[in-house]
Amino acid sequence: MDQAVTGSQDELMARIDAKRDDLISLTQALIRIPTLNPPGDCYREICEFLDTRLKEHGFETELVRATGTPGDSDRYPRWNIVARREGAGAGDCVHFNSHTDVVEIGRGWTRDPFGGEIDGDLIYGRGACDMKGGLATSIIAAEAFIEVYPDFQGAIEISGTADEESGGYGGVAYLAEQGFFSPQRVQHVIIPEPLHKDRICLGHRGGWWAEIETFGEIAHGCMPFLGDCAVRHMGAVLERFETDLYPAMAARRTDMPVIPEGARQSTMNINSIHGGQPEQADDYTGLPSHCVPDSCRIVIDRRYLAEENHAQVSGEVEALLKDLAENRSNFRFAMRELNHVAPSMTDRTAPVVTTVGKSVQAVLGKAPDLVASPGTYDQKHIDRIGKLKNCIAYGPGILELAHKPDEYIGVQDMLDSAKVMAHTLAQLLLPREAPRT
Ligand SMILES: [Zn+2]
């Protein structure tokens, strides 16, 4: 441990404890801004709130609208904020990136989803854990660090970005395209997603989404032999998934430390299936007409491993369909890619991983678990567009609560995580003495 870190480490930790009330009210204030996505509401409002807060603590801020990205309109503009606090001299820049959007409320709440209610140690609300609690935690950590070490070296950045819950194109992807995440500007990125205070998330699996359609021929339902049933053709596709694709995917294991364990293999969800007549509204009282369906569609959601690649993943589904076209009479299909996200996996020996790891050990007295996420988050854009490989997710909160009713964040977890983040800043941004042997 560096002398500089241990020297006033106690003061830094005490400073964070002293900010407990500030942390609670900041988290509540963020939850009370209903940044629902879709449609992408209140992005400007939350950016202005963060702008005021961070300027008071010596940050220079930029509000950036991701004009022309999906969903951006004058009614629902995609606003982002990037705040930067320069230190007293040259050094690395540590960037904390949090998304400001939250998913729909859903049913089953017993608390006000935008009330920011506190009960004991827990603060409730949509986005409490995913991830306004993490955003508040990183702000408190940075402010405490700056107060104790005003002469630190390098820079601290905090961003609040739009649209993570819908792919991040109006948020981190846009900012990365504008150069905000280039390795020349930023050296270390921490995304305070709710992975838990003692876990470091190295990255995530990839995803490939596609629509498959099978075709038939319409005819009277009483003489189906005069037509060709597209739903039966889709049945053949699903059967081949069961006999060929699912067993092949289940046999592929990854070195990525994905949690939960079940996601340490390739997986595929079938999101939807529809064939034949359009479904009618619930209050429709008519009876179906009698037709052989000439079209059936499914949407698949294939999650893949760092050991696989995009061409292989789409290729094996296409090969299966082509095989059916050769061997099943009248089988015709179309396949259309809907979206693709490459996997991202930061090296276990990357500086941000080892540094946060040391801070978890110092603050919590245990080695961190290194994990990877089953689903994607904004690291993909920082990696692929920004070309910045030194990036992790680390933050307070319980991942399983994300997107659930009565979502909450624990105050003590946030304080502990803030200490880890501040300790990390001390390791990365304080002048180092000659390493002791
Ligand atoms: Zn999130």
XYZ file of C-alpha atoms and ligand atoms in Angstrom:
438
model
C 0.000 0.000 0.000
C 1.285 3.449 -0.837
C 2.246 5.728 1.992
C 0.078 8.440 0.506
C -2.969 6.213 0.607
C -2.529 4.875 4.096
C -1.480 8.302 5.447
C -4.915 9.879 5.550
C -6.989 6.916 4.524
C -8.835 7.088 7.840
C -9.739 10.691 7.165
C -11.105 9.779 3.743
C -13.213 6.934 5.155
C -14.497 9.148 7.976
C -15.395 11.819 5.435
C -17.618 9.352 3.624
C -19.338 8.251 6.819
C -19.997 11.931 7.542
C -21.777 12.219 4.190
C -24.391 9.595 5.030
C -27.306 12.058 5.100
C -26.106 13.733 1.913
C -25.888 10.324 0.200
C -29.436 9.460 1.260
C -30.935 12.754 0.100
C -28.988 12.655 -3.175
C -30.236 9.125 -3.924
C -33.804 10.151 -3.075
C -33.597 13.244 -5.279
C -32.396 11.155 -8.236
C -35.163 8.562 -7.759
C -37.767 11.354 -7.660
C -36.910 12.389 -11.226
C -38.948 9.847 -13.240
C -36.539 9.131 -16.087
C -38.650 6.371 -17.592
C -37.344 4.680 -20.716
C -39.283 4.250 -22.881
C -40.109 6.941 -23.755
C -36.957 8.597 -22.374
C -38.534 11.120 -20.056
C -36.892 13.836 -17.910
C -33.367 13.347 -19.268
C -32.837 17.107 -19.451
C -34.146 17.517 -15.913
C -31.798 14.947 -14.402
C -28.825 16.353 -16.341
C -29.591 19.845 -15.017
C -29.865 18.482 -11.490
C -26.470 16.771 -11.829
C -25.041 19.869 -13.505
C -25.903 22.061 -10.516
C -24.652 19.506 -8.031
C -21.333 18.811 -9.706
C -20.528 22.452 -10.571
C -20.809 23.217 -6.847
C -17.977 20.759 -6.334
C -15.625 22.201 -8.910
C -16.556 20.072 -11.925
C -16.726 21.496 -15.403
C -19.750 20.112 -17.179
C -20.995 19.507 -20.682
C -24.570 18.654 -21.565
C -24.668 16.654 -24.783
C -27.799 15.814 -26.736
C -27.529 12.647 -28.810
C -29.372 14.168 -31.736
C -30.777 11.728 -34.254
C -30.275 8.579 -32.174
C -33.177 6.123 -31.713
C -36.004 7.767 -29.784
C -34.481 11.259 -29.853
C -37.090 13.941 -30.602
C -37.895 17.445 -29.437
C -40.410 15.901 -27.075
C -37.983 13.251 -25.762
C -34.482 14.573 -26.365
C -31.607 12.248 -25.418
C -29.583 14.408 -23.001
C -26.360 13.289 -21.364
C -23.982 14.987 -18.953
C -20.225 14.642 -18.720
C -18.552 16.371 -15.772
C -14.794 16.664 -15.302
C -12.770 17.835 -12.317
C -9.135 18.533 -13.072
C -6.568 17.845 -10.394
C -3.491 19.905 -9.551
C -1.238 18.199 -12.074
C -0.996 15.719 -14.898
C -2.117 12.154 -14.358
C -4.706 9.555 -15.238
C -8.397 10.260 -15.622
C -10.818 8.030 -13.713
C -14.333 8.054 -15.158
C -17.504 6.922 -13.373
C -20.322 6.261 -15.842
C -23.911 5.752 -14.737
C -27.040 5.530 -16.822
C -29.824 7.824 -15.699
C -32.744 5.982 -17.299
C -34.995 3.483 -15.531
C -37.318 0.808 -16.883
C -41.096 0.836 -16.657
C -42.692 0.510 -13.224
C -44.586 -2.763 -13.755
C -47.071 -4.234 -11.304
C -46.745 -5.358 -7.711
C -45.356 -2.290 -5.948
C -46.169 -1.628 -2.287
C -44.032 1.565 -2.250
C -44.240 4.737 -4.305
C -41.960 3.950 -7.278
C -40.805 7.577 -7.507
C -41.104 8.473 -3.823
C -37.573 7.647 -2.717
C -39.045 6.349 0.542
C -36.517 5.293 3.197
C -37.325 2.516 5.637
C -34.545 1.504 8.007
C -31.421 1.030 5.895
C -33.273 0.743 2.584
C -34.264 3.366 0.021
C -37.051 2.281 -2.335
C -37.910 3.293 -5.855
C -37.614 2.461 -9.525
C -33.924 2.799 -10.312
C -32.858 2.696 -6.633
C -30.450 -0.146 -7.338
C -30.321 0.050 -11.162
C -28.639 2.471 -10.906
C -29.325 5.804 -9.246
C -27.903 4.444 -5.986
C -24.656 3.676 -7.820
C -24.605 7.131 -9.400
C -25.104 8.804 -6.012
C -22.395 6.572 -4.511
C -19.813 7.582 -7.116
C -20.639 11.282 -6.660
C -20.215 11.062 -2.872
C -16.959 9.107 -3.299
C -15.544 11.693 -5.711
C -16.624 14.677 -3.604
C -15.131 13.187 -0.424
C -11.889 12.413 -2.217
C -11.618 15.932 -3.659
C -12.240 17.470 -0.233
C -9.551 15.410 1.458
C -7.049 15.555 -1.429
C -7.645 18.808 -3.320
C -4.173 18.536 -4.867
C -4.669 15.156 -6.482
C -3.031 14.396 -9.845
C -5.019 13.726 -13.010
C -8.765 14.104 -13.369
C -12.079 12.660 -12.248
C -15.039 12.415 -14.609
C -18.645 11.576 -13.797
C -21.177 11.004 -16.536
C -24.932 10.488 -16.441
C -26.061 8.903 -19.687
C -29.310 8.097 -21.448
C -30.899 4.984 -22.845
C -28.773 2.185 -21.344
C -31.951 0.193 -20.842
C -32.669 0.385 -24.578
C -29.160 -0.276 -25.886
C -27.249 2.883 -24.982
C -27.238 4.358 -28.506
C -28.432 7.770 -27.289
C -26.038 7.602 -24.354
C -22.627 5.980 -24.052
C -22.450 4.893 -27.716
C -23.019 8.468 -28.850
C -20.518 9.905 -26.382
C -17.941 7.295 -27.408
C -18.416 8.316 -31.051
C -17.783 11.932 -30.012
C -14.486 10.951 -28.362
C -15.542 11.139 -24.717
C -14.293 7.604 -24.055
C -11.057 7.679 -26.003
C -7.957 6.288 -24.261
C -6.314 9.704 -24.739
C -8.942 11.352 -22.564
C -9.889 8.614 -20.082
C -7.704 5.868 -18.623
C -9.944 4.006 -16.157
C -13.714 3.472 -16.347
C -15.926 2.254 -13.506
C -19.614 1.680 -14.220
C -21.466 1.528 -10.867
C -24.075 -1.033 -11.982
C -25.572 -3.047 -9.094
C -23.209 -6.018 -9.090
C -22.701 -5.866 -5.302
C -20.078 -4.082 -3.242
C -17.631 -6.987 -3.151
C -17.789 -8.014 -6.822
C -15.917 -6.700 -9.830
C -17.631 -7.333 -13.142
C -15.164 -7.786 -15.999
C -17.646 -7.693 -18.857
C -20.621 -9.394 -20.400
C -21.709 -12.004 -22.916
C -22.643 -11.039 -26.453
C -26.159 -10.980 -27.845
C -27.687 -11.667 -31.228
C -31.348 -11.043 -31.960
C -33.072 -12.231 -35.108
C -36.479 -12.796 -36.608
C -37.137 -16.011 -38.489
C -40.140 -16.357 -40.754
C -41.429 -19.510 -42.397
C -43.758 -19.299 -45.373
C -46.747 -21.384 -46.485
C -49.717 -21.022 -48.737
C -53.143 -19.833 -47.693
C -56.122 -22.159 -48.359
C -59.447 -23.075 -46.784
C -59.030 -24.610 -43.341
C -61.293 -27.498 -44.220
C -58.918 -28.542 -47.016
C -55.478 -27.846 -45.562
C -53.926 -30.204 -48.142
C -54.661 -27.519 -50.745
C -52.439 -25.065 -48.918
C -49.209 -25.241 -46.957
C -49.094 -24.549 -43.213
C -46.343 -22.082 -42.220
C -46.863 -22.949 -38.529
C -46.019 -26.607 -39.166
C -42.845 -25.500 -40.935
C -41.983 -23.422 -37.885
C -42.678 -26.501 -35.773
C -39.941 -28.245 -37.735
C -37.581 -25.360 -36.967
C -38.344 -25.578 -33.249
C -37.824 -29.334 -33.313
C -34.384 -28.888 -34.844
C -33.595 -26.308 -32.157
C -34.482 -28.939 -29.535
C -32.609 -31.839 -31.107
C -29.557 -30.007 -32.505
C -29.060 -26.418 -31.399
C -29.912 -26.472 -27.684
C -27.718 -29.505 -26.913
C -24.843 -27.977 -28.913
C -25.167 -24.674 -27.043
C -25.394 -26.359 -23.643
C -22.125 -28.183 -24.335
C -20.226 -24.907 -24.819
C -18.699 -23.636 -21.606
C -16.934 -20.335 -21.120
C -13.909 -19.192 -19.177
C -15.813 -15.987 -18.445
C -16.820 -15.982 -14.751
C -20.474 -15.362 -15.620
C -23.016 -15.235 -12.818
C -25.381 -16.902 -12.294
C -23.648 -20.181 -13.077
C -26.419 -21.232 -15.508
C -25.345 -18.469 -17.882
C -21.809 -19.843 -18.184
C -22.893 -21.513 -21.413
C -24.495 -20.303 -24.636
C -28.209 -19.661 -24.222
C -31.143 -18.802 -26.443
C -34.578 -17.502 -25.579
C -37.486 -17.585 -28.007
C -39.066 -14.213 -27.304
C -42.211 -14.597 -29.335
C -44.022 -16.708 -31.868
C -46.851 -15.796 -34.140
C -48.462 -17.463 -37.124
C -51.664 -17.045 -39.076
C -54.442 -14.604 -38.332
C -53.558 -11.518 -36.339
C -54.534 -11.733 -32.692
C -57.612 -9.664 -31.887
C -58.218 -7.347 -28.946
C -59.438 -8.979 -25.729
C -62.934 -7.540 -26.169
C -63.330 -8.922 -29.690
C -66.185 -11.426 -29.739
C -66.016 -12.723 -33.324
C -64.993 -16.231 -34.272
C -61.935 -17.116 -36.339
C -62.242 -17.597 -40.067
C -60.868 -20.824 -41.474
C -57.508 -20.383 -43.123
C -54.210 -22.202 -43.479
C -51.531 -19.752 -42.263
C -49.061 -18.613 -44.902
C -46.616 -17.015 -42.471
C -45.176 -17.767 -39.050
C -42.567 -15.688 -37.252
C -40.411 -16.087 -34.193
C -37.953 -13.719 -32.545
C -34.897 -15.301 -30.969
C -32.543 -13.861 -28.360
C -29.233 -15.695 -28.513
C -26.623 -14.867 -25.852
C -23.108 -15.897 -26.690
C -19.715 -16.343 -25.123
C -16.351 -14.629 -25.553
C -15.182 -17.897 -27.150
C -17.827 -17.642 -29.912
C -18.283 -14.985 -32.570
C -21.063 -13.249 -34.440
C -20.602 -15.105 -37.753
C -20.575 -18.479 -36.028
C -23.657 -17.703 -33.944
C -25.799 -16.493 -36.843
C -24.221 -19.038 -39.189
C -25.294 -22.075 -37.208
C -28.931 -20.951 -37.167
C -28.821 -20.186 -40.867
C -27.197 -23.563 -41.624
C -29.978 -25.334 -39.745
C -32.614 -23.459 -41.772
C -30.842 -24.187 -45.058
C -30.657 -27.844 -44.149
C -34.415 -27.857 -43.592
C -34.903 -26.130 -46.950
C -33.021 -28.956 -48.606
C -34.683 -31.803 -46.766
C -38.239 -30.720 -45.983
C -40.570 -30.252 -48.903
C -41.782 -26.713 -49.568
C -39.766 -25.319 -46.661
C -39.038 -21.650 -47.304
C -37.719 -19.184 -44.783
C -36.362 -15.675 -44.229
C -33.980 -14.666 -41.490
C -33.443 -11.058 -40.473
C -30.965 -9.815 -37.890
C -32.566 -7.356 -35.456
C -29.551 -6.437 -33.336
C -26.082 -7.576 -32.424
C -23.843 -6.831 -29.443
C -20.339 -8.258 -29.167
C -19.139 -9.698 -25.872
C -16.738 -7.598 -23.807
C -14.240 -8.964 -21.329
C -11.622 -6.887 -19.553
C -8.390 -8.649 -18.675
C -8.163 -9.813 -15.066
C -4.785 -8.066 -14.781
C -5.989 -4.686 -16.143
C -5.081 -1.775 -13.821
C -8.667 -0.878 -12.945
C -9.378 -4.497 -11.973
C -6.353 -4.926 -9.720
C -6.735 -1.467 -8.175
C -10.414 -1.814 -7.301
C -9.588 -5.329 -6.107
C -7.033 -3.952 -3.640
C -9.548 -1.366 -2.453
C -12.251 -4.014 -1.878
C -9.701 -5.958 0.165
C -8.651 -2.863 2.141
C -12.183 -1.612 2.849
C -14.162 -4.846 3.203
C -11.400 -7.182 4.352
C -11.987 -9.763 1.633
C -10.822 -10.428 -1.891
C -13.397 -9.436 -4.522
C -15.214 -11.995 -6.633
C -14.425 -11.430 -10.287
C -17.604 -11.961 -12.297
C -19.112 -11.362 -15.729
C -22.665 -10.355 -16.520
C -25.088 -12.614 -18.411
C -26.643 -9.577 -20.110
C -24.992 -6.614 -21.740
C -24.507 -3.097 -20.418
C -22.725 0.017 -21.656
C -19.225 -1.510 -21.432
C -19.772 -2.793 -24.992
C -19.672 0.745 -26.407
C -16.696 1.840 -24.317
C -14.851 -1.260 -25.569
C -15.926 -1.363 -29.251
C -16.366 2.328 -30.089
C -14.134 3.971 -27.489
C -11.414 1.308 -27.849
C -10.966 1.621 -24.102
C -10.233 -1.765 -22.561
C -9.614 -0.731 -18.963
C -13.269 -0.781 -17.890
C -15.295 -2.628 -15.259
C -18.677 -2.541 -13.601
C -18.464 -2.065 -9.855
C -21.200 -0.712 -7.617
C -23.596 -1.270 -4.726
C -26.921 -3.070 -4.949
C -28.332 -6.497 -5.606
C -28.548 -7.358 -9.301
C -31.577 -9.602 -8.825
C -33.636 -6.563 -7.690
C -33.103 -4.713 -10.948
C -36.353 -4.146 -12.872
C -38.419 -5.773 -10.044
C -41.234 -4.216 -7.987
C -40.168 -2.600 -4.678
C -36.610 -2.226 -5.967
C -34.336 -0.861 -3.228
C -30.765 0.020 -2.356
C -29.096 -0.354 1.048
C -27.535 2.771 2.555
C -24.736 0.817 4.232
C -23.927 -0.932 0.948
C -23.663 2.451 -0.763
C -21.374 3.791 1.976
C -19.130 0.725 1.753
C -19.005 0.993 -2.025
C -18.265 4.725 -1.832
C -15.301 3.897 0.396
C -14.019 1.388 -2.150
C -14.385 3.969 -4.950
C -12.692 6.732 -2.957
C -9.907 4.359 -1.941
C -9.480 3.488 -5.617
C -9.189 7.186 -6.496
C -6.518 7.530 -3.817
C -4.533 4.667 -5.336
C -4.804 5.991 -8.881
C -4.617 9.755 -8.448
C -2.256 10.466 -5.575
C 1.434 10.969 -6.269
C 3.273 7.766 -5.596
C 6.323 7.314 -3.509
C 8.982 4.888 -4.610
C 7.499 1.432 -4.252
C 8.719 -0.336 -1.162
C 10.039 -3.825 -1.565
Zn -28.424 -0.701 -15.163
